[in-house]
mmCIF file of C-alpha atoms in Angstrom:
data_model
loop_
_atom_site.group_PDB
_atom_site.id
_atom_site.type_symbol
_atom_site.label_atom_id
_atom_site.label_comp_id
_atom_site.label_asym_id
_atom_site.label_seq_id
_atom_site.Cartn_x
_atom_site.Cartn_y
_atom_site.Cartn_z
ATOM 1 C CA MET A 1 77.277 159.234 25.194
ATOM 2 C CA GLN A 2 78.258 162.870 26.299
ATOM 3 C CA ILE A 3 76.648 165.867 24.852
ATOM 4 C CA THR A 4 79.583 167.909 23.258
ATOM 5 C CA PRO A 5 79.538 170.654 20.643
ATOM 6 C CA THR A 6 80.857 168.099 17.977
ATOM 7 C CA ASN A 7 78.189 165.406 18.974
ATOM 8 C CA SER A 8 75.553 168.210 18.947
ATOM 9 C CA ILE A 9 76.499 169.402 15.431
ATOM 10 C CA VAL A 10 76.736 165.963 14.136
ATOM 11 C CA PHE A 11 73.191 165.050 15.521
ATOM 12 C CA ILE A 12 71.566 168.474 14.112
ATOM 13 C CA GLY A 13 73.235 167.691 10.617
ATOM 14 C CA ILE A 14 71.840 164.128 10.576
ATOM 15 C CA ILE A 15 68.420 165.049 11.737
ATOM 16 C CA SER A 16 68.289 168.051 9.191
ATOM 17 C CA ILE A 17 69.086 165.520 6.322
ATOM 18 C CA ILE A 18 66.352 163.014 7.508
ATOM 19 C CA THR A 19 63.845 165.968 7.945
ATOM 20 C CA TYR A 20 64.261 167.110 4.329
ATOM 21 C CA CYS A 21 64.019 163.431 2.925
ATOM 22 C CA PHE A 22 61.051 162.731 5.200
ATOM 23 C CA VAL A 23 58.999 165.868 4.105
ATOM 24 C CA LYS A 24 60.029 165.549 0.484
ATOM 25 C CA ARG A 25 58.478 161.954 0.510
ATOM 26 C CA LEU A 26 55.561 163.218 2.422
ATOM 27 C CA SER A 27 54.764 165.953 0.085
ATOM 28 C CA PRO A 28 57.287 168.064 -2.101
ATOM 29 C CA GLU A 29 55.094 171.142 -1.899
ATOM 30 C CA LYS A 30 55.203 171.459 1.839
ATOM 31 C CA GLY A 31 56.525 174.723 3.122
ATOM 32 C CA TRP A 32 58.945 175.625 5.978
ATOM 33 C CA PHE A 33 56.148 175.263 8.739
ATOM 34 C CA THR A 34 56.093 171.575 7.815
ATOM 35 C CA TYR A 35 59.922 171.133 7.777
ATOM 36 C CA PHE A 36 60.100 173.007 11.250
ATOM 37 C CA TYR A 37 57.603 170.839 13.078
ATOM 38 C CA SER A 38 58.610 167.692 11.456
ATOM 39 C CA GLY A 39 62.277 168.502 12.473
ATOM 40 C CA LEU A 40 61.074 169.018 16.146
ATOM 41 C CA LEU A 41 59.370 165.740 16.176
ATOM 42 C CA LEU A 42 62.258 163.916 14.758
ATOM 43 C CA VAL A 43 64.693 165.664 17.242
ATOM 44 C CA PHE A 44 62.497 164.494 20.045
ATOM 45 C CA ILE A 45 62.210 161.019 18.717
ATOM 46 C CA ASN A 46 65.973 160.535 18.084
ATOM 47 C CA PHE A 47 67.049 162.367 21.376
ATOM 48 C CA ILE A 48 64.728 160.040 23.500
ATOM 49 C CA PHE A 49 66.091 157.082 21.490
ATOM 50 C CA LEU A 50 69.775 157.932 22.235
ATOM 51 C CA PHE A 51 68.984 158.827 25.909
ATOM 52 C CA PHE A 52 67.374 155.427 26.655
ATOM 53 C CA SER A 53 69.777 153.604 24.455
ATOM 54 C CA ASN A 54 72.533 154.886 26.508
ATOM 55 C CA PHE A 55 70.507 154.391 29.843
ATOM 56 C CA PHE A 56 69.663 150.704 28.807
ATOM 57 C CA LEU A 57 73.185 149.784 27.726
ATOM 58 C CA THR A 58 74.783 151.327 30.686
ATOM 59 C CA THR A 59 72.406 149.650 33.069
ATOM 60 C CA VAL A 60 72.992 146.225 31.374
ATOM 61 C CA GLN A 61 76.765 146.808 31.419
ATOM 62 C CA ASN A 62 76.702 147.781 35.207
ATOM 63 C CA THR A 63 74.551 144.885 35.986
ATOM 64 C CA PHE A 64 76.686 142.508 34.162
ATOM 65 C CA LYS A 65 79.932 143.731 35.721
ATOM 66 C CA SER A 66 78.309 143.554 39.107
ATOM 67 C CA LEU A 67 77.137 139.991 38.834
ATOM 68 C CA VAL A 68 80.461 138.917 37.218
ATOM 69 C CA ALA A 69 83.003 140.735 39.339
ATOM 70 C CA GLY A 70 80.903 142.109 42.230
ATOM 71 C CA GLU A 71 81.029 140.930 45.799
ATOM 72 C CA ASN A 72 78.222 139.449 47.851
ATOM 73 C CA TYR A 73 77.090 141.039 51.080
ATOM 74 C CA THR A 74 74.226 140.963 53.551
ATOM 75 C CA ALA A 75 72.886 144.607 54.038
ATOM 76 C CA ARG A 76 70.539 145.933 56.555
ATOM 77 C CA VAL A 77 67.749 148.299 55.683
ATOM 78 C CA ILE A 78 68.320 151.337 57.803
ATOM 79 C CA ASN A 79 65.829 153.984 56.466
ATOM 80 C CA ILE A 80 62.854 154.189 54.140
ATOM 81 C CA THR A 81 61.927 157.315 52.336
ATOM 82 C CA ILE A 82 58.711 158.304 50.323
ATOM 83 C CA ASP A 83 59.141 158.132 46.722
ATOM 84 C CA GLU A 84 57.342 161.394 45.753
ATOM 85 C CA THR A 85 57.365 160.809 42.024
ATOM 86 C CA THR A 86 54.809 157.685 42.667
ATOM 87 C CA TYR A 87 53.296 158.477 46.001
ATOM 88 C CA ASN A 88 50.525 160.738 44.683
ATOM 89 C CA SER A 89 49.617 158.531 41.596
ATOM 90 C CA LYS A 90 50.199 154.948 42.751
ATOM 91 C CA GLY A 91 49.867 155.002 46.466
ATOM 92 C CA ASP A 92 52.348 154.387 49.077
ATOM 93 C CA SER A 93 55.788 153.722 47.604
ATOM 94 C CA TYR A 94 59.095 153.805 49.391
ATOM 95 C CA ILE A 95 62.809 153.760 48.626
ATOM 96 C CA PRO A 96 64.971 151.770 51.042
ATOM 97 C CA THR A 97 68.349 152.930 52.209
ATOM 98 C CA ILE A 98 70.778 150.049 53.073
ATOM 99 C CA ARG A 99 74.067 149.742 54.881
ATOM 100 C CA PHE A 100 76.717 147.063 54.521
ATOM 101 C CA THR A 101 80.351 146.471 55.283
ATOM 102 C CA THR A 102 82.818 145.603 52.541
ATOM 103 C CA ILE A 103 85.517 143.138 52.827
ATOM 104 C CA GLU A 104 87.970 146.163 53.169
ATOM 105 C CA GLY A 105 86.052 147.023 56.377
ATOM 106 C CA LYS A 106 84.377 150.090 54.801
ATOM 107 C CA THR A 107 80.775 150.729 55.944
ATOM 108 C CA LEU A 108 78.767 152.058 52.997
ATOM 109 C CA GLU A 109 75.108 153.332 52.749
ATOM 110 C CA ARG A 110 73.306 153.302 49.434
ATOM 111 C CA LYS A 111 69.840 154.174 48.202
ATOM 112 C CA LEU A 112 68.332 151.256 46.187
ATOM 113 C CA GLU A 113 67.134 151.953 42.682
ATOM 114 C CA ILE A 114 63.825 150.384 43.332
ATOM 115 C CA SER A 115 60.525 151.634 44.751
ATOM 116 C CA THR A 116 58.524 149.182 46.878
ATOM 117 C CA SER A 117 56.432 148.796 50.114
ATOM 118 C CA GLU A 118 57.504 145.101 50.609
ATOM 119 C CA ILE A 119 60.891 145.966 52.319
ATOM 120 C CA GLN A 120 60.678 147.330 55.754
ATOM 121 C CA GLU A 121 63.215 149.090 57.969
ATOM 122 C CA GLY A 122 65.525 146.616 59.837
ATOM 123 C CA ASP A 123 65.200 143.909 57.067
ATOM 124 C CA LYS A 124 68.249 142.070 55.885
ATOM 125 C CA LEU A 125 68.834 141.854 52.043
ATOM 126 C CA SER A 126 71.233 139.692 50.085
ATOM 127 C CA ILE A 127 73.043 142.051 47.641
ATOM 128 C CA ASN A 128 75.809 142.047 45.104
ATOM 129 C CA TYR A 129 77.961 145.179 44.912
ATOM 130 C CA HIS A 130 80.610 146.174 42.299
ATOM 131 C CA LYS A 131 82.780 148.917 43.811
ATOM 132 C CA ILE A 132 84.185 150.269 40.474
ATOM 133 C CA THR A 133 80.760 150.973 39.070
ATOM 134 C CA ASP A 134 79.192 151.641 42.513
ATOM 135 C CA THR A 135 76.318 149.246 41.549
ATOM 136 C CA VAL A 136 74.215 147.578 44.113
ATOM 137 C CA ILE A 137 71.870 144.617 42.884
ATOM 138 C CA ILE A 138 69.383 142.932 45.152
ATOM 139 C CA LYS A 139 69.990 139.220 44.352
ATOM 140 C CA GLU A 140 66.268 138.350 44.653
ATOM 141 C CA LYS A 141 65.435 141.234 42.097
ATOM 142 C CA PHE A 142 67.855 140.645 39.236
ATOM 143 C CA PHE A 143 65.652 142.218 36.606
ATOM 144 C CA THR A 144 65.123 145.522 38.432
ATOM 145 C CA SER A 145 62.305 148.004 37.477
ATOM 146 C CA LYS A 146 65.069 150.376 36.060
ATOM 147 C CA LEU A 147 66.311 147.711 33.601
ATOM 148 C CA LEU A 148 62.809 146.677 32.589
ATOM 149 C CA ARG A 149 61.672 150.321 31.963
ATOM 150 C CA SER A 150 64.767 151.227 30.141
ATOM 151 C CA PHE A 151 64.385 148.092 27.878
ATOM 152 C CA LEU A 152 60.697 148.758 27.166
ATOM 153 C CA PHE A 153 61.350 152.558 26.147
ATOM 154 C CA PHE A 154 64.509 151.554 24.080
ATOM 155 C CA LEU A 155 62.299 148.771 22.240
ATOM 156 C CA VAL A 156 59.497 151.361 21.526
ATOM 157 C CA PHE A 157 61.751 154.286 20.248
ATOM 158 C CA ILE A 158 63.986 151.876 18.247
ATOM 159 C CA PHE A 159 60.905 151.140 16.157
ATOM 160 C CA PHE A 160 60.149 154.779 15.558
ATOM 161 C CA VAL A 161 63.839 155.385 14.506
ATOM 162 C CA ILE A 162 63.709 152.531 12.026
ATOM 163 C CA GLY A 163 60.279 153.659 10.673
ATOM 164 C CA GLN A 164 61.397 157.382 10.128
ATOM 165 C CA LEU A 165 64.656 156.108 8.305
ATOM 166 C CA LEU A 166 62.687 153.699 6.015
ATOM 167 C CA PHE A 167 60.136 156.442 5.177
ATOM 168 C CA ALA A 168 62.690 159.285 4.781
ATOM 169 C CA PHE A 169 64.864 157.150 2.245
ATOM 170 C CA ASN A 170 61.876 155.976 0.411
ATOM 171 C CA ARG A 171 62.289 152.255 1.237
ATOM 172 C CA ASP A 172 59.590 149.558 1.120
ATOM 173 C CA MET A 173 57.869 149.440 4.636
ATOM 174 C CA THR A 174 55.808 146.526 4.217
ATOM 175 C CA TRP A 175 58.056 144.337 6.242
ATOM 176 C CA TYR A 176 58.436 147.053 8.856
ATOM 177 C CA PHE A 177 54.555 147.215 9.415
ATOM 178 C CA ASN A 178 54.316 143.499 9.687
ATOM 179 C CA GLY A 179 57.173 143.422 12.268
ATOM 180 C CA VAL A 180 55.558 146.283 14.379
ATOM 181 C CA LYS A 181 52.232 144.229 14.309
ATOM 182 C CA VAL A 182 54.072 141.096 15.586
ATOM 183 C CA VAL A 183 55.889 142.849 18.359
ATOM 184 C CA VAL A 184 52.770 144.914 19.635
ATOM 185 C CA PHE A 185 50.199 141.994 19.419
ATOM 186 C CA TYR A 186 52.557 139.053 20.339
ATOM 187 C CA PHE A 187 54.738 140.790 22.879
ATOM 188 C CA LEU A 188 53.841 144.224 24.189
ATOM 189 C CA ILE A 189 50.087 143.735 24.786
ATOM 190 C CA PRO A 190 50.583 140.221 26.419
ATOM 191 C CA LEU A 191 53.359 141.675 28.510
ATOM 192 C CA ILE A 192 51.186 144.525 29.776
ATOM 193 C CA MET A 193 48.382 142.220 30.478
ATOM 194 C CA ILE A 194 50.434 139.805 32.356
ATOM 195 C CA ALA A 195 52.338 142.364 34.222
ATOM 196 C CA PHE A 196 49.085 144.064 35.365
ATOM 197 C CA ASP A 197 47.669 140.656 36.412
ATOM 198 C CA ALA A 198 50.885 140.036 38.401
ATOM 199 C CA LEU A 199 50.653 143.391 40.206
ATOM 200 C CA LEU A 200 47.013 142.360 41.409
ATOM 201 C CA VAL A 201 48.236 139.008 42.580
ATOM 202 C CA ASN A 202 51.177 140.732 44.398
ATOM 203 C CA GLY A 203 48.891 143.245 45.782
ATOM 204 C CA LEU A 204 46.522 140.418 47.096
ATOM 205 C CA PHE A 205 49.256 138.760 49.002
ATOM 206 C CA GLN A 206 51.448 141.737 50.023
ATOM 207 C CA GLY A 207 48.647 144.203 50.639
ATOM 208 C CA GLY A 208 48.820 143.820 54.439
ATOM 209 C CA ASN A 209 45.489 144.379 56.432
ATOM 210 C CA ILE A 210 42.781 144.710 53.776
ATOM 211 C CA SER A 211 39.140 144.102 54.121
ATOM 212 C CA ALA A 212 37.382 141.009 52.950
ATOM 213 C CA LEU A 213 35.404 143.044 50.369
ATOM 214 C CA SER A 214 38.661 144.311 48.843
ATOM 215 C CA ILE A 215 40.072 140.822 48.677
ATOM 216 C CA LEU A 216 36.867 139.683 46.604
ATOM 217 C CA ILE A 217 37.151 142.638 44.340
ATOM 218 C CA ILE A 218 40.854 142.011 43.633
ATOM 219 C CA MET A 219 40.224 138.221 43.157
ATOM 220 C CA PHE A 220 37.507 139.053 40.739
ATOM 221 C CA PHE A 221 39.710 141.316 38.622
ATOM 222 C CA ILE A 222 42.511 138.664 38.697
ATOM 223 C CA PHE A 223 40.130 136.192 37.574
ATOM 224 C CA VAL A 224 38.711 138.357 34.639
ATOM 225 C CA LEU A 225 42.081 139.391 33.658
ATOM 226 C CA SER A 226 43.439 135.927 33.640
ATOM 227 C CA VAL A 227 40.581 134.631 31.483
ATOM 228 C CA SER A 228 41.087 137.702 29.039
ATOM 229 C CA ILE A 229 44.823 136.840 28.715
ATOM 230 C CA LEU A 230 43.849 133.020 27.812
ATOM 231 C CA GLY A 231 41.316 134.304 25.355
ATOM 232 C CA TYR A 232 43.663 136.863 23.794
ATOM 233 C CA PHE A 233 46.183 134.093 23.286
ATOM 234 C CA LYS A 234 43.640 131.648 21.952
ATOM 235 C CA LEU A 235 42.361 134.272 19.398
ATOM 236 C CA ILE A 236 46.010 135.219 18.400
ATOM 237 C CA LEU A 237 46.914 131.628 17.813
ATOM 238 C CA SER A 238 43.757 130.613 15.965
ATOM 239 C CA ARG A 239 43.036 133.779 13.969
ATOM 240 C CA GLY A 240 46.286 135.615 13.488
ATOM 241 C CA THR A 241 46.994 139.265 14.222
ATOM 242 C CA PRO A 242 44.330 141.995 14.438
ATOM 243 C CA LYS A 243 44.027 144.240 11.470
ATOM 244 C CA ILE A 244 42.207 147.356 10.428
ATOM 245 C CA LYS A 245 40.569 147.692 7.039
ATOM 246 C CA GLN A 246 38.851 150.460 5.402
ATOM 247 C CA VAL A 247 35.153 150.116 4.632
ATOM 248 C CA GLY A 248 34.231 153.541 3.317
ATOM 249 C CA PRO A 249 35.379 157.182 3.191
ATOM 250 C CA ASN A 250 37.006 157.934 6.748
ATOM 251 C CA LYS A 251 35.495 154.783 8.055
ATOM 252 C CA TRP A 252 37.695 151.928 9.414
ATOM 253 C CA VAL A 253 36.762 148.688 11.246
ATOM 254 C CA GLY A 254 38.664 146.155 13.202
ATOM 255 C CA ASP A 255 38.941 142.722 11.956
ATOM 256 C CA TRP A 256 41.097 139.514 12.507
ATOM 257 C CA GLU A 257 43.293 137.478 10.082
ATOM 258 C CA ASP A 258 41.369 134.075 9.771
ATOM 259 C CA LYS A 259 44.061 131.523 9.520
ATOM 260 C CA GLU A 260 41.540 128.686 8.829
ATOM 261 C CA LYS A 261 40.213 130.534 5.892
ATOM 262 C CA ASP A 262 43.607 131.296 4.632
ATOM 263 C CA LYS A 263 44.485 127.532 4.785
ATOM 264 C CA LEU A 264 41.265 126.580 3.016
ATOM 265 C CA GLY A 265 41.824 129.408 0.160
ATOM 266 C CA ALA A 266 45.451 127.982 -0.260
#
């Protein structure tokens, strides 16, 4: 979606209506200060949602086109550059540049949209290239980090957008909060835990020359996290989703829905 004057006016108009309804339900007596900051918050949420929606849908479209209509090639890694956006916070992370020759005889060079230390200069990679969208996909890495990140942000912000609309237009939000709980506790939290565990396992086997002490430490955390994942799933399946209940003024405690008690009560 392109940013044009017409699209901008429509976007601001829709956000203005949502902001008015949102603040009115929040408290009819709120002043311009509340309207202003509520509007800024809603502009931010909806703009980020539109950005990642477009980013995610474009990535899916280009990936699908490449896999369906693209051509398979063998490319050689000719250069590795440091990814400065992750170098300082996550250690050594590199972006490979590949070179390959198309069936038309053209030699192309492309930077891959991944950041990894597993690929070395001189390596040969099996790729799929779609010349119309100029998309390169490593066949061994179909679900690229770009696609995964865009999907997760799209998923998170679509819940914000749905929630703001339900609240602004005075709809019952019971099903919404129940849905958020299911997604967070049955999908997002397990996904994060499993992904982190997978990163530790990958670091253990792809870490290069690391000391025996480092190997033992990594194995310890892999074991602890794996046991935690199994324990979490056991609690979720046996006791339901976690919940927070109020036990006093400004005092809240965490608890679990007890499925066994619910069955006995029924």
